PDB file of C-alpha atoms in Angstrom:
ATOM      1  CA  UNK A 911       0.000   0.000   0.000  1.00 61.00           C
ATOM      2  CA  UNK A 912       2.756   2.491   0.916  1.00 66.00           C
ATOM      3  CA  UNK A 913       4.780   1.940  -2.221  1.00 69.00           C
ATOM      4  CA  UNK A 914       2.127   0.754  -4.648  1.00 73.00           C
ATOM      5  CA  UNK A 915       2.183   3.961  -6.696  1.00 81.00           C
ATOM      6  CA  UNK A 916       5.990   4.344  -6.748  1.00 86.00           C
ATOM      7  CA  UNK A 917       7.828   3.121  -9.828  1.00 88.00           C
ATOM      8  CA  UNK A 918      10.763   5.533 -10.231  1.00 93.00           C
ATOM      9  CA  UNK A 919      12.788   6.647  -7.204  1.00 95.00           C
ATOM     10  CA  UNK A 920      15.190   9.542  -6.747  1.00 96.00           C
ATOM     11  CA  UNK A 921      17.561  10.388  -3.926  1.00 96.00           C
ATOM     12  CA  UNK A 922      18.290  13.764  -2.360  1.00 97.00           C
ATOM     13  CA  UNK A 923      20.483  14.868   0.510  1.00 95.00           C
ATOM     14  CA  UNK A 924      19.095  17.843   2.390  1.00 95.00           C
ATOM     15  CA  UNK A 925      21.771  17.863   5.055  1.00 93.00           C
ATOM     16  CA  UNK A 926      24.982  16.189   6.113  1.00 87.00           C
ATOM     17  CA  UNK A 927      26.346  15.073   9.431  1.00 81.00           C
ATOM     18  CA  UNK A 928      24.774  14.666  12.841  1.00 79.00           C
ATOM     19  CA  UNK A 929      25.573  16.504  16.072  1.00 76.00           C
ATOM     20  CA  UNK A 930      24.934  13.413  18.206  1.00 76.00           C
ATOM     21  CA  UNK A 931      27.800  11.192  19.250  1.00 77.00           C
ATOM     22  CA  UNK A 932      26.440   7.643  19.140  1.00 73.00           C
ATOM     23  CA  UNK A 933      29.526   5.508  19.595  1.00 80.00           C
ATOM     24  CA  UNK A 934      28.764   2.964  16.849  1.00 77.00           C
ATOM     25  CA  UNK A 935      27.928   5.411  14.039  1.00 72.00           C
ATOM     26  CA  UNK A 936      30.316   6.055  11.156  1.00 73.00           C
ATOM     27  CA  UNK A 937      28.697   9.312  10.025  1.00 74.00           C
ATOM     28  CA  UNK A 938      31.148  11.474  11.983  1.00 69.00           C
ATOM     29  CA  UNK A 939      34.063   9.680  10.298  1.00 72.00           C
ATOM     30  CA  UNK A 940      32.740  10.928   6.964  1.00 75.00           C
ATOM     31  CA  UNK A 941      31.182  14.293   7.819  1.00 73.00           C
ATOM     32  CA  UNK A 942      32.339  15.242  11.316  1.00 73.00           C
ATOM     33  CA  UNK A 943      29.802  16.516  13.823  1.00 71.00           C
ATOM     34  CA  UNK A 944      29.255  19.921  12.233  1.00 80.00           C
ATOM     35  CA  UNK A 945      25.728  19.903  10.867  1.00 84.00           C
ATOM     36  CA  UNK A 946      25.368  21.307   7.334  1.00 88.00           C
ATOM     37  CA  UNK A 947      21.784  21.827   6.264  1.00 94.00           C
ATOM     38  CA  UNK A 948      20.577  23.068   2.907  1.00 96.00           C
ATOM     39  CA  UNK A 949      17.909  25.730   2.696  1.00 97.00           C
ATOM     40  CA  UNK A 950      14.363  24.355   2.333  1.00 98.00           C
ATOM     41  CA  UNK A 951      13.761  26.360  -0.852  1.00 98.00           C
ATOM     42  CA  UNK A 952      16.889  24.867  -2.432  1.00 98.00           C
ATOM     43  CA  UNK A 953      15.819  21.330  -1.505  1.00 97.00           C
ATOM     44  CA  UNK A 954      12.289  21.714  -2.847  1.00 98.00           C
ATOM     45  CA  UNK A 955      13.649  23.243  -6.056  1.00 98.00           C
ATOM     46  CA  UNK A 956      15.839  20.146  -6.489  1.00 98.00           C
ATOM     47  CA  UNK A 957      12.872  17.834  -5.842  1.00 98.00           C
ATOM     48  CA  UNK A 958      10.872  19.738  -8.459  1.00 98.00           C
ATOM     49  CA  UNK A 959      13.698  19.295 -10.980  1.00 98.00           C
ATOM     50  CA  UNK A 960      13.990  15.584 -10.200  1.00 97.00           C
ATOM     51  CA  UNK A 961      10.260  15.168 -10.828  1.00 97.00           C
ATOM     52  CA  UNK A 962      10.281  17.183 -14.066  1.00 97.00           C
ATOM     53  CA  UNK A 963      13.579  15.959 -15.523  1.00 97.00           C
ATOM     54  CA  UNK A 964      13.584  12.323 -14.415  1.00 97.00           C
ATOM     55  CA  UNK A 965       9.867  11.649 -13.903  1.00 96.00           C
ATOM     56  CA  UNK A 966      10.375  10.258 -10.394  1.00 97.00           C
ATOM     57  CA  UNK A 967       7.380   9.665  -8.173  1.00 95.00           C
ATOM     58  CA  UNK A 968       9.298   8.410  -5.133  1.00 96.00           C
ATOM     59  CA  UNK A 969      12.094  10.111  -3.202  1.00 97.00           C
ATOM     60  CA  UNK A 970      14.450   9.078  -0.429  1.00 97.00           C
ATOM     61  CA  UNK A 971      16.046  11.809   1.672  1.00 97.00           C
ATOM     62  CA  UNK A 972      19.455  10.280   2.392  1.00 94.00           C
ATOM     63  CA  UNK A 973      20.180  12.446   5.445  1.00 93.00           C
ATOM     64  CA  UNK A 974      21.447  10.998   8.701  1.00 89.00           C
ATOM     65  CA  UNK A 975      18.393  12.556  10.344  1.00 90.00           C
ATOM     66  CA  UNK A 976      16.015  14.524   8.133  1.00 96.00           C
ATOM     67  CA  UNK A 977      14.159  15.917  11.162  1.00 97.00           C
ATOM     68  CA  UNK A 978      17.259  17.004  13.097  1.00 94.00           C
ATOM     69  CA  UNK A 979      15.978  20.581  12.828  1.00 96.00           C
ATOM     70  CA  UNK A 980      12.228  20.153  13.165  1.00 96.00           C
ATOM     71  CA  UNK A 981      11.374  23.718  12.109  1.00 97.00           C
ATOM     72  CA  UNK A 982      13.358  23.241   8.895  1.00 97.00           C
ATOM     73  CA  UNK A 983      11.645  19.892   8.238  1.00 98.00           C
ATOM     74  CA  UNK A 984       8.243  21.589   8.665  1.00 98.00           C
ATOM     75  CA  UNK A 985       9.333  24.302   6.211  1.00 98.00           C
ATOM     76  CA  UNK A 986      10.390  21.697   3.632  1.00 98.00           C
ATOM     77  CA  UNK A 987       7.009  19.978   3.996  1.00 98.00           C
ATOM     78  CA  UNK A 988       5.160  23.300   3.731  1.00 98.00           C
ATOM     79  CA  UNK A 989       6.999  24.037   0.478  1.00 98.00           C
ATOM     80  CA  UNK A 990       6.351  20.559  -0.954  1.00 98.00           C
ATOM     81  CA  UNK A 991       2.644  21.123  -0.281  1.00 98.00           C
ATOM     82  CA  UNK A 992       2.605  24.740  -1.507  1.00 98.00           C
ATOM     83  CA  UNK A 993       4.370  23.780  -4.744  1.00 98.00           C
ATOM     84  CA  UNK A 994       2.005  20.820  -5.228  1.00 97.00           C
ATOM     85  CA  UNK A 995       4.879  18.362  -5.609  1.00 96.00           C
ATOM     86  CA  UNK A 996       2.883  15.181  -5.444  1.00 92.00           C
ATOM     87  CA  UNK A 997       5.606  12.718  -4.511  1.00 96.00           C
ATOM     88  CA  UNK A 998       5.830   9.843  -2.048  1.00 96.00           C
ATOM     89  CA  UNK A 999       8.975  10.060   0.068  1.00 97.00           C
ATOM     90  CA  UNK A1000      10.753   8.624   3.067  1.00 97.00           C
ATOM     91  CA  UNK A1001      13.562   9.633   5.388  1.00 98.00           C
ATOM     92  CA  UNK A1002      15.592   8.784   8.462  1.00 96.00           C
ATOM     93  CA  UNK A1003      14.714  10.422  11.762  1.00 96.00           C
ATOM     94  CA  UNK A1004      15.562  10.184  15.419  1.00 96.00           C
ATOM     95  CA  UNK A1005      12.839   9.420  17.933  1.00 97.00           C
ATOM     96  CA  UNK A1006      13.786  12.547  19.889  1.00 97.00           C
ATOM     97  CA  UNK A1007      13.473  14.802  16.814  1.00 96.00           C
ATOM     98  CA  UNK A1008       9.832  14.194  15.972  1.00 97.00           C
ATOM     99  CA  UNK A1009       6.473  15.313  17.317  1.00 98.00           C
ATOM    100  CA  UNK A1010       2.792  15.161  16.385  1.00 98.00           C
ATOM    101  CA  UNK A1011       2.791  18.409  14.370  1.00 98.00           C
ATOM    102  CA  UNK A1012       5.805  17.314  12.338  1.00 98.00           C
ATOM    103  CA  UNK A1013       4.464  13.819  11.626  1.00 98.00           C
ATOM    104  CA  UNK A1014       1.126  15.255  10.502  1.00 98.00           C
ATOM    105  CA  UNK A1015       2.720  17.702   8.061  1.00 98.00           C
ATOM    106  CA  UNK A1016       5.174  15.066   6.809  1.00 98.00           C
ATOM    107  CA  UNK A1017       2.201  12.845   5.966  1.00 98.00           C
ATOM    108  CA  UNK A1018       0.399  15.710   4.243  1.00 98.00           C
ATOM    109  CA  UNK A1019       3.558  16.460   2.230  1.00 98.00           C
ATOM    110  CA  UNK A1020       3.765  12.868   0.957  1.00 97.00           C
ATOM    111  CA  UNK A1021       5.876  11.037   3.554  1.00 98.00           C
ATOM    112  CA  UNK A1022       5.070   7.317   3.469  1.00 96.00           C
ATOM    113  CA  UNK A1023       7.954   5.869   5.518  1.00 96.00           C
ATOM    114  CA  UNK A1024      10.250   6.912   8.372  1.00 97.00           C
ATOM    115  CA  UNK A1025      13.271   4.921   9.572  1.00 97.00           C
ATOM    116  CA  UNK A1026      14.394   5.268  13.191  1.00 97.00           C
ATOM    117  CA  UNK A1027      17.600   4.008  14.771  1.00 94.00           C
ATOM    118  CA  UNK A1028      16.897   2.755  18.273  1.00 96.00           C
ATOM    119  CA  UNK A1029      19.708   0.214  18.769  1.00 96.00           C
ATOM    120  CA  UNK A1030      18.448  -1.305  22.051  1.00 97.00           C
ATOM    121  CA  UNK A1031      15.380  -1.810  24.194  1.00 97.00           C
ATOM    122  CA  UNK A1032      17.480  -1.409  27.324  1.00 98.00           C
ATOM    123  CA  UNK A1033      17.744   2.137  28.615  1.00 98.00           C
ATOM    124  CA  UNK A1034      20.997   1.152  30.313  1.00 97.00           C
ATOM    125  CA  UNK A1035      22.545   0.025  27.005  1.00 96.00           C
ATOM    126  CA  UNK A1036      21.243   3.134  25.217  1.00 96.00           C
ATOM    127  CA  UNK A1037      22.751   5.408  27.884  1.00 96.00           C
ATOM    128  CA  UNK A1038      25.983   3.655  28.805  1.00 95.00           C
ATOM    129  CA  UNK A1039      27.039   1.659  25.748  1.00 94.00           C
ATOM    130  CA  UNK A1040      25.461   3.206  22.657  1.00 93.00           C
ATOM    131  CA  UNK A1041      25.301   6.766  24.030  1.00 92.00           C
ATOM    132  CA  UNK A1042      22.290   7.418  21.800  1.00 92.00           C
ATOM    133  CA  UNK A1043      20.717  10.148  23.960  1.00 93.00           C
ATOM    134  CA  UNK A1044      17.138   8.894  23.551  1.00 97.00           C
ATOM    135  CA  UNK A1045      14.528   7.465  25.889  1.00 98.00           C
ATOM    136  CA  UNK A1046      12.500   4.271  25.432  1.00 98.00           C
ATOM    137  CA  UNK A1047       9.330   6.357  25.897  1.00 98.00           C
ATOM    138  CA  UNK A1048      10.325   8.396  22.820  1.00 98.00           C
ATOM    139  CA  UNK A1049      10.572   5.191  20.780  1.00 98.00           C
ATOM    140  CA  UNK A1050       7.043   4.200  21.764  1.00 97.00           C
ATOM    141  CA  UNK A1051       5.758   7.716  21.085  1.00 97.00           C
ATOM    142  CA  UNK A1052       7.362   7.806  17.606  1.00 97.00           C
ATOM    143  CA  UNK A1053       5.817   4.440  16.791  1.00 97.00           C
ATOM    144  CA  UNK A1054       2.382   5.586  17.953  1.00 97.00           C
ATOM    145  CA  UNK A1055       2.591   8.858  15.994  1.00 97.00           C
ATOM    146  CA  UNK A1056       3.461   7.003  12.786  1.00 96.00           C
ATOM    147  CA  UNK A1057       0.650   4.504  13.415  1.00 95.00           C
ATOM    148  CA  UNK A1058      -1.849   7.320  13.907  1.00 96.00           C
ATOM    149  CA  UNK A1059      -0.870   9.002  10.627  1.00 96.00           C
ATOM    150  CA  UNK A1060      -0.546   5.703   8.744  1.00 95.00           C
ATOM    151  CA  UNK A1061       3.118   6.240   7.971  1.00 96.00           C
ATOM    152  CA  UNK A1062       5.158   3.050   7.633  1.00 94.00           C
ATOM    153  CA  UNK A1063       7.846   3.053  10.324  1.00 95.00           C
ATOM    154  CA  UNK A1064      10.916   0.897  10.675  1.00 95.00           C
ATOM    155  CA  UNK A1065      13.089   0.717  13.766  1.00 96.00           C
ATOM    156  CA  UNK A1066      16.630  -0.662  13.694  1.00 95.00           C
ATOM    157  CA  UNK A1067      18.184  -2.523  16.596  1.00 96.00           C
ATOM    158  CA  UNK A1068      21.528  -4.093  17.402  1.00 94.00           C
ATOM    159  CA  UNK A1069      21.776  -7.274  19.441  1.00 93.00           C
ATOM    160  CA  UNK A1070      24.977  -8.284  21.272  1.00 93.00           C
ATOM    161  CA  UNK A1071      26.299  -4.898  22.281  1.00 92.00           C
ATOM    162  CA  UNK A1072      29.479  -5.102  24.343  1.00 89.00           C
ATOM    163  CA  UNK A1073      28.534  -5.947  27.930  1.00 91.00           C
ATOM    164  CA  UNK A1074      24.890  -6.632  26.982  1.00 95.00           C
ATOM    165  CA  UNK A1075      23.263  -9.290  29.168  1.00 97.00           C
ATOM    166  CA  UNK A1076      20.588 -11.779  28.141  1.00 97.00           C
ATOM    167  CA  UNK A1077      18.109  -9.748  30.220  1.00 97.00           C
ATOM    168  CA  UNK A1078      18.972  -6.576  28.262  1.00 97.00           C
ATOM    169  CA  UNK A1079      18.703  -8.400  24.933  1.00 97.00           C
ATOM    170  CA  UNK A1080      15.241  -9.595  26.020  1.00 97.00           C
ATOM    171  CA  UNK A1081      14.306  -5.977  26.775  1.00 97.00           C
ATOM    172  CA  UNK A1082      15.121  -5.220  23.136  1.00 97.00           C
ATOM    173  CA  UNK A1083      12.879  -8.051  21.888  1.00 96.00           C
ATOM    174  CA  UNK A1084      10.128  -6.879  24.246  1.00 96.00           C
ATOM    175  CA  UNK A1085      10.359  -3.343  22.846  1.00 97.00           C
ATOM    176  CA  UNK A1086      10.228  -4.711  19.297  1.00 95.00           C
ATOM    177  CA  UNK A1087       6.984  -6.491  20.133  1.00 94.00           C
ATOM    178  CA  UNK A1088       5.563  -3.407  21.834  1.00 93.00           C
ATOM    179  CA  UNK A1089       6.154  -1.127  18.842  1.00 94.00           C
ATOM    180  CA  UNK A1090       5.143  -3.613  16.187  1.00 81.00           C
ATOM    181  CA  UNK A1091       3.539  -1.194  13.822  1.00 57.00           C
ATOM    182  CA  UNK A1092      -0.057  -1.979  12.952  1.00 56.00           C
ATOM    183  CA  UNK A1093       0.585  -0.339   9.591  1.00 51.00           C
ATOM    184  CA  UNK A1094       3.554  -2.600   8.845  1.00 49.00           C
ATOM    185  CA  UNK A1095       1.592  -5.852   8.874  1.00 49.00           C
TER     186      UNK A1095
END
C-alpha cells in the first residue's frame, strides 16, 4: 500500500552530518559533527527538478536525520505542499526529533515511511554503551505517531552490544513487540 504507486525513485540529501555522538555510528568519520543543512527552498527546487527531468514519483532523503531541525523539516514539507509536488517520500529520523505536528505535516507532504535508529530496548545500554541520547518512551511515542498518521515506520536494533546481558537483549525483543507497527503488517 505504501509503495504501490511508486515506480521511479530519486535520492536527495538535504543535510549532512549529525551533532549526536552515538559511539557505533560512522557518520562522523565521513562528515564530522558539524551539521550542514541546505535551505528548504533549495531542496524543494531540487525535488521539483527531479520530478520534471527524471519523472520520479518516489524520493528518499538520504540524510542521517532529516528531522534534526524540526522547524526546517516543517518548512520543507510546507513548500512541498505549496508547490504541489505530489511525490511519495521517506527519510531517516531520530525518535527525539519528531512530534505530532511534524508527523502530521510530513504525511500531508507525501511522507510514506520513516526509519528510526533505536539500537536497544534497554535504557541502560542506550545510555551507557550506545550513548544514543534517547529514551524508550520516545521510541514508543514515535511508533504511535506514525501509526496514527498511517506512515510506515521501521526501527533498527543491534543485538549483542558489548557488555549486553541476556536480560537486556530480552528488553530489546520486548520493545520490538511493543512497537510492532499496525501499519507494517
